CSV table of C-alpha atoms and ligand atoms in Angstrom, one decimal:
chain,number,residue,atom,x,y,z
W,1,MET,CA,-66.3,-48.2,15.6
W,2,LEU,CA,-66.7,-45.7,18.4
W,3,GLU,CA,-68.4,-46.3,21.7
W,4,ILE,CA,-69.0,-43.7,24.4
W,5,ARG,CA,-70.1,-45.3,27.7
W,6,ASP,CA,-71.6,-43.3,30.5
W,7,LEU,CA,-69.4,-40.2,30.0
W,8,HIS,CA,-69.3,-37.5,32.7
W,9,VAL,CA,-67.5,-34.2,32.1
W,10,SER,CA,-67.3,-31.2,34.4
W,11,TYR,CA,-65.9,-27.7,34.2
W,12,GLY,CA,-65.2,-26.9,37.8
W,13,LYS,CA,-68.6,-27.2,39.4
W,14,VAL,CA,-70.6,-27.2,36.1
W,15,GLU,CA,-71.5,-30.8,35.2
W,16,ALA,CA,-71.7,-30.3,31.5
W,17,VAL,CA,-72.1,-34.0,30.5
W,18,ARG,CA,-73.9,-36.4,32.9
W,19,GLY,CA,-73.8,-39.9,31.7
W,20,VAL,CA,-73.8,-39.7,27.9
W,21,SER,CA,-73.7,-43.0,26.0
W,22,ALA,CA,-73.6,-43.1,22.2
W,23,SER,CA,-71.9,-44.9,19.3
W,24,ALA,CA,-70.8,-44.5,15.7
W,25,ALA,CA,-70.4,-47.3,13.3
W,26,PRO,CA,-68.5,-47.4,9.9
W,27,GLY,CA,-70.5,-46.0,7.0
W,28,ARG,CA,-73.2,-44.6,9.4
W,29,ILE,CA,-74.0,-41.1,10.6
W,30,THR,CA,-75.0,-40.7,14.2
W,31,LEU,CA,-76.6,-37.3,14.6
W,32,VAL,CA,-76.4,-35.5,18.0
W,33,LEU,CA,-79.2,-33.1,18.6
W,34,GLY,CA,-79.8,-30.8,21.6
W,35,ALA,CA,-80.4,-27.3,22.8
W,36,ASN,CA,-77.7,-24.7,23.4
W,37,GLY,CA,-75.6,-25.7,26.4
W,38,ALA,CA,-76.8,-29.3,26.3
W,39,GLY,CA,-73.2,-30.6,26.3
W,40,LYS,CA,-72.8,-31.6,22.7
W,41,SER,CA,-69.5,-29.9,22.0
W,42,THR,CA,-68.2,-31.0,25.4
W,43,THR,CA,-68.9,-34.6,24.5
W,44,LEU,CA,-67.1,-34.3,21.2
W,45,ARG,CA,-64.1,-32.5,22.7
W,46,THR,CA,-63.8,-35.1,25.5
W,47,VAL,CA,-64.0,-38.0,23.0
W,48,ALA,CA,-61.2,-36.2,21.0
W,49,GLY,CA,-59.0,-35.9,24.1
W,50,LEU,CA,-59.2,-32.1,24.4
W,51,VAL,CA,-61.1,-32.1,27.7
W,52,PRO,CA,-60.7,-34.7,30.5
W,53,ALA,CA,-63.5,-37.0,31.5
W,54,VAL,CA,-64.6,-37.3,35.1
W,55,SER,CA,-65.7,-40.8,34.5
W,56,GLY,CA,-67.0,-43.1,31.8
W,57,GLU,CA,-65.2,-44.7,28.8
W,58,VAL,CA,-64.5,-43.9,25.2
W,59,VAL,CA,-63.7,-47.0,23.2
W,60,LEU,CA,-62.2,-46.9,19.7
W,61,ASP,CA,-62.2,-50.2,17.8
W,62,GLY,CA,-62.2,-52.1,21.1
W,63,LYS,CA,-59.4,-50.0,22.7
W,64,VAL,CA,-60.1,-47.6,25.6
W,65,ILE,CA,-58.8,-44.2,24.7
W,66,THR,CA,-60.2,-42.1,27.6
W,67,GLY,CA,-57.7,-39.8,29.1
W,68,ARG,CA,-55.2,-40.2,26.2
W,69,PRO,CA,-53.8,-37.0,24.7
W,70,GLY,CA,-55.5,-35.7,21.6
W,71,HIS,CA,-52.6,-36.2,19.1
W,72,THR,CA,-52.3,-39.9,19.9
W,73,ILE,CA,-56.0,-40.3,19.4
W,74,VAL,CA,-55.7,-38.8,15.9
W,75,ARG,CA,-52.9,-41.2,15.2
W,76,ASP,CA,-55.3,-44.0,16.3
W,77,GLY,CA,-57.9,-43.0,13.7
W,78,LEU,CA,-60.2,-40.5,15.4
W,79,VAL,CA,-60.4,-36.9,14.3
W,80,LEU,CA,-62.5,-33.9,15.3
W,81,VAL,CA,-63.7,-31.2,12.8
W,82,PRO,CA,-64.2,-28.4,15.3
W,83,GLU,CA,-67.0,-25.8,15.3
W,84,GLY,CA,-66.2,-22.8,13.1
W,85,ARG,CA,-63.9,-24.6,10.7
W,86,ARG,CA,-60.7,-23.0,11.9
W,87,VAL,CA,-58.8,-23.1,8.7
W,88,PHE,CA,-55.5,-21.2,8.6
W,89,ALA,CA,-56.6,-18.3,6.4
W,90,PRO,CA,-53.2,-17.0,5.2
W,91,LEU,CA,-52.0,-20.5,4.2
W,92,THR,CA,-52.9,-22.1,0.9
W,93,VAL,CA,-55.6,-24.7,0.6
W,94,GLU,CA,-52.9,-27.4,0.0
W,95,GLU,CA,-50.8,-26.2,3.0
W,96,ASN,CA,-53.9,-26.5,5.2
W,97,LEU,CA,-54.5,-30.1,3.9
W,98,LEU,CA,-50.9,-31.1,4.4
W,99,LEU,CA,-51.1,-29.9,8.0
W,100,GLY,CA,-53.9,-32.3,8.6
W,101,GLY,CA,-51.7,-35.2,7.2
W,102,TYR,CA,-48.7,-34.5,9.4
W,103,VAL,CA,-49.5,-37.7,11.4
W,104,ALA,CA,-49.2,-39.8,8.3
W,105,PRO,CA,-45.9,-40.9,6.5
W,106,ARG,CA,-45.1,-38.7,3.5
W,107,ALA,CA,-45.8,-41.2,0.8
W,108,LYS,CA,-49.2,-42.0,2.2
W,109,SER,CA,-50.0,-38.4,2.6
W,110,ALA,CA,-49.5,-37.7,-1.2
W,111,GLU,CA,-52.0,-40.6,-1.9
W,112,THR,CA,-54.5,-39.3,0.7
W,113,LEU,CA,-54.2,-35.8,-0.8
W,114,ASP,CA,-55.2,-37.1,-4.2
W,115,ARG,CA,-58.2,-38.8,-2.7
W,116,VAL,CA,-59.3,-35.6,-0.9
W,117,TYR,CA,-59.0,-33.7,-4.2
W,118,GLU,CA,-61.1,-36.4,-5.9
W,119,MET,CA,-63.8,-36.1,-3.2
W,120,PHE,CA,-63.7,-32.2,-3.2
W,121,PRO,CA,-62.7,-31.0,-6.7
W,122,ILE,CA,-63.2,-27.4,-5.6
W,123,LEU,CA,-60.2,-27.8,-3.3
W,124,ALA,CA,-58.1,-29.1,-6.2
W,125,GLN,CA,-59.0,-26.0,-8.2
W,126,ARG,CA,-58.1,-23.7,-5.4
W,127,ARG,CA,-55.1,-25.6,-4.1
W,128,ARG,CA,-52.7,-22.7,-4.5
W,129,GLY,CA,-55.1,-20.0,-3.3
W,130,ALA,CA,-55.2,-18.7,0.3
W,131,ALA,CA,-57.7,-20.6,2.4
W,132,GLY,CA,-59.1,-17.3,3.7
W,133,LEU,CA,-60.4,-16.5,0.2
W,134,LEU,CA,-62.7,-19.6,0.1
W,135,SER,CA,-66.4,-19.2,0.8
W,136,GLY,CA,-67.8,-20.5,4.1
W,137,GLY,CA,-69.0,-23.7,2.5
W,138,GLU,CA,-65.7,-24.2,0.8
W,139,GLN,CA,-63.8,-23.7,4.1
W,140,GLN,CA,-66.0,-26.4,5.6
W,141,MET,CA,-65.0,-28.7,2.8
W,142,LEU,CA,-61.4,-27.8,3.5
W,143,ALA,CA,-62.0,-28.6,7.2
W,144,PHE,CA,-63.4,-32.0,6.2
W,145,GLY,CA,-60.5,-32.5,3.8
W,146,ARG,CA,-57.9,-31.6,6.4
W,147,ALA,CA,-59.5,-34.1,8.9
W,148,LEU,CA,-59.5,-36.8,6.2
W,149,MET,CA,-55.8,-36.3,5.7
W,150,SER,CA,-55.2,-38.2,8.9
W,151,SER,CA,-57.0,-41.3,7.3
W,152,PRO,CA,-59.5,-41.5,10.2
W,153,ARG,CA,-61.9,-44.4,10.8
W,154,VAL,CA,-64.0,-42.1,13.0
W,155,MET,CA,-64.8,-38.4,12.4
W,156,LEU,CA,-66.5,-36.1,14.9
W,157,MET,CA,-68.1,-33.0,13.4
W,158,ASP,CA,-69.3,-30.0,15.5
W,159,GLU,CA,-72.0,-28.0,13.7
W,160,PRO,CA,-70.7,-28.2,10.2
W,161,SER,CA,-73.5,-26.2,8.7
W,162,MET,CA,-73.3,-23.3,11.2
W,163,GLY,CA,-73.3,-19.9,9.6
W,164,LEU,CA,-73.6,-21.1,6.0
W,165,ALA,CA,-75.9,-19.9,3.3
W,166,PRO,CA,-78.8,-22.4,2.7
W,167,ALA,CA,-77.5,-23.5,-0.7
W,168,MET,CA,-74.1,-24.3,0.9
W,169,VAL,CA,-75.7,-26.2,3.7
W,170,GLU,CA,-77.1,-28.8,1.3
W,171,SER,CA,-73.7,-29.3,-0.4
W,172,VAL,CA,-72.0,-29.6,3.0
W,173,PHE,CA,-74.6,-32.2,4.0
W,174,GLY,CA,-73.9,-34.0,0.8
W,175,ALA,CA,-70.2,-34.1,1.6
W,176,VAL,CA,-71.0,-35.5,5.1
W,177,ARG,CA,-73.0,-38.3,3.5
W,178,GLU,CA,-70.2,-38.9,1.0
W,179,ILE,CA,-67.6,-39.2,3.8
W,180,ALA,CA,-69.8,-41.7,5.7
W,181,ASP,CA,-70.3,-43.7,2.4
W,182,ALA,CA,-66.5,-44.0,2.2
W,183,GLY,CA,-66.8,-46.2,5.3
W,184,ILE,CA,-66.0,-43.7,8.0
W,185,ALA,CA,-68.0,-43.7,11.2
W,186,LEU,CA,-69.5,-40.2,11.8
W,187,LEU,CA,-70.7,-38.5,15.0
W,188,VAL,CA,-72.2,-35.2,13.9
W,189,VAL,CA,-73.6,-32.4,16.1
W,190,GLU,CA,-76.1,-30.3,14.1
W,191,GLN,CA,-78.4,-27.4,14.8
W,192,ASN,CA,-80.3,-27.9,11.6
W,193,ALA,CA,-82.4,-30.9,12.8
W,194,GLU,CA,-84.6,-31.1,9.8
W,195,LEU,CA,-81.7,-31.6,7.3
W,196,GLY,CA,-79.7,-33.5,9.8
W,197,LEU,CA,-82.5,-36.1,10.2
W,198,GLU,CA,-82.6,-36.5,6.4
W,199,ILE,CA,-79.0,-37.8,6.2
W,200,ALA,CA,-78.7,-39.4,9.7
W,201,ASP,CA,-78.8,-43.2,10.3
W,202,ASP,CA,-78.9,-42.9,14.1
W,203,VAL,CA,-79.9,-40.1,16.4
W,204,VAL,CA,-79.0,-39.2,20.0
W,205,VAL,CA,-80.8,-36.3,21.7
W,206,VAL,CA,-79.0,-34.7,24.6
W,207,ALA,CA,-80.7,-32.4,27.2
W,208,ARG,CA,-78.8,-30.8,30.1
W,209,GLY,CA,-76.0,-33.3,29.7
W,210,GLU,CA,-78.1,-36.4,29.6
W,211,VAL,CA,-79.4,-38.6,26.7
W,212,VAL,CA,-83.1,-38.3,26.4
W,213,PHE,CA,-83.5,-40.2,23.1
W,214,SER,CA,-81.4,-42.7,21.3
W,215,GLY,CA,-82.5,-44.7,18.3
W,216,GLU,CA,-82.6,-45.0,14.5
W,217,ALA,CA,-83.3,-41.8,12.6
W,218,GLU,CA,-86.5,-43.4,11.2
W,219,GLN,CA,-87.7,-43.7,14.8
W,220,ALA,CA,-86.6,-40.2,15.7
W,221,ARG,CA,-88.5,-38.8,12.7
W,222,SER,CA,-91.7,-40.4,13.9
W,223,ASP,CA,-91.2,-39.9,17.7
W,224,ALA,CA,-93.5,-37.0,18.6
W,225,SER,CA,-91.3,-35.7,21.4
W,226,VAL,CA,-88.2,-35.5,19.2
W,227,VAL,CA,-90.2,-33.9,16.3
W,228,ARG,CA,-91.9,-31.4,18.6
W,229,ALA,CA,-88.6,-30.4,20.3
W,230,PHE,CA,-86.6,-29.9,17.1
W,231,LEU,CA,-89.0,-29.4,14.2
W,232,GLY,CA,-92.0,-27.7,15.9
W,233,GLU,CA,-95.6,-28.6,16.2
W,234,ALA,CA,-96.3,-28.0,12.5
W,235,ALA,CA,-94.1,-30.9,11.5
W,236,LEU,CA,-96.4,-33.3,13.4
W,237,SER,CA,-99.4,-32.7,11.3
W,238,GLN,CA,-97.6,-33.2,8.0
S,301,ATP,N1,-64.7,-24.0,28.7
S,301,ATP,C1,-65.8,-24.0,29.5
S,301,ATP,N2,-65.7,-23.6,30.8
S,301,ATP,C2,-66.8,-23.6,31.6
S,301,ATP,N3,-68.0,-24.1,31.2
S,301,ATP,C3,-68.2,-24.4,30.0
S,301,ATP,C4,-67.1,-24.4,29.0
S,301,ATP,N4,-67.5,-24.9,27.8
S,301,ATP,C5,-68.8,-25.1,28.0
S,301,ATP,N5,-69.2,-24.9,29.3
S,301,ATP,C6,-70.6,-25.1,29.8
S,301,ATP,O1,-70.9,-26.5,29.7
S,301,ATP,C7,-72.2,-26.7,29.3
S,301,ATP,C8,-72.2,-27.5,28.0
S,301,ATP,O2,-71.7,-26.7,27.0
S,301,ATP,P1,-71.4,-27.2,25.5
S,301,ATP,O3,-70.6,-26.2,24.8
S,301,ATP,O4,-70.9,-28.6,25.5
S,301,ATP,O5,-72.9,-27.2,24.9
S,301,ATP,P2,-73.4,-27.4,23.4
S,301,ATP,O6,-74.5,-28.4,23.5
S,301,ATP,O7,-72.3,-27.7,22.5
S,301,ATP,O8,-74.1,-26.0,23.2
S,301,ATP,P3,-74.2,-25.1,21.8
S,301,ATP,O9,-75.4,-25.6,21.1
S,301,ATP,O10,-74.4,-23.7,22.3
S,301,ATP,O11,-73.0,-25.3,21.0
S,301,ATP,C9,-72.9,-25.3,29.2
S,301,ATP,O12,-73.5,-25.1,30.5
S,301,ATP,C10,-71.7,-24.4,29.0
S,301,ATP,O13,-71.9,-23.1,29.6
S,302,MG,MG1,-71.6,-26.6,20.9
């Protein structure tokens, strides 16, 4: 369980995040929506320990992790799948996965590798091929798989569908749902609001660093202001 309480983050004079509160629970997908520059990535990066918070708290399973370095946060069970996938192109698929498991003991990492291959058979098929030869969608699966290698209880995902062909977007969203169904708590930033709302359980809408809507996805889908902002006027008359 992840709880973000009244988080404030600044880059110099720019107040990128101004009092964001949100949570993610096991088996559930919390979708984070918001315009460009709203502070979505900054929120994720701060929770993952890559950017310092000015104030506020990040609580992981009852333990305050704010201000701790990123690698110890991974060890505690929270991992970020960054925007743009960032796989190591010249390394093989399996080498990429093993890098994600470096925080785990060796024996456990072999077991986790098997589980990742079970979840993403395409990665098993391509295990000895260079990661750079995978399609965008497959690289996203690899980025998920690499994150899963640290046996997280909470996963943060920054725009997993960005730049993917429409057919791939659906399978990536299927994978996101599957990861949540494995009991992991997910906080997912997505530009594709329409598809995002289809798989989300909870929704947080951020504007200029502040939360302007927070509730169940069902409620977001029927809230005119959320629908208008992210899906357009046409969706309201459907
Ligand atoms: N490294 C940085 N240094 C200075 N300002 C930054 C930095 N990263 C982001 N910002 C600023 O902080 C604010 C929030 O940016 P952030 O990347 O968190 O937004 P976002 O919601 O993820 O946007 P996008 O949809 O474009 O990914 C913006 O005003 C942005 O210009
Ligand atoms: Mg962003």
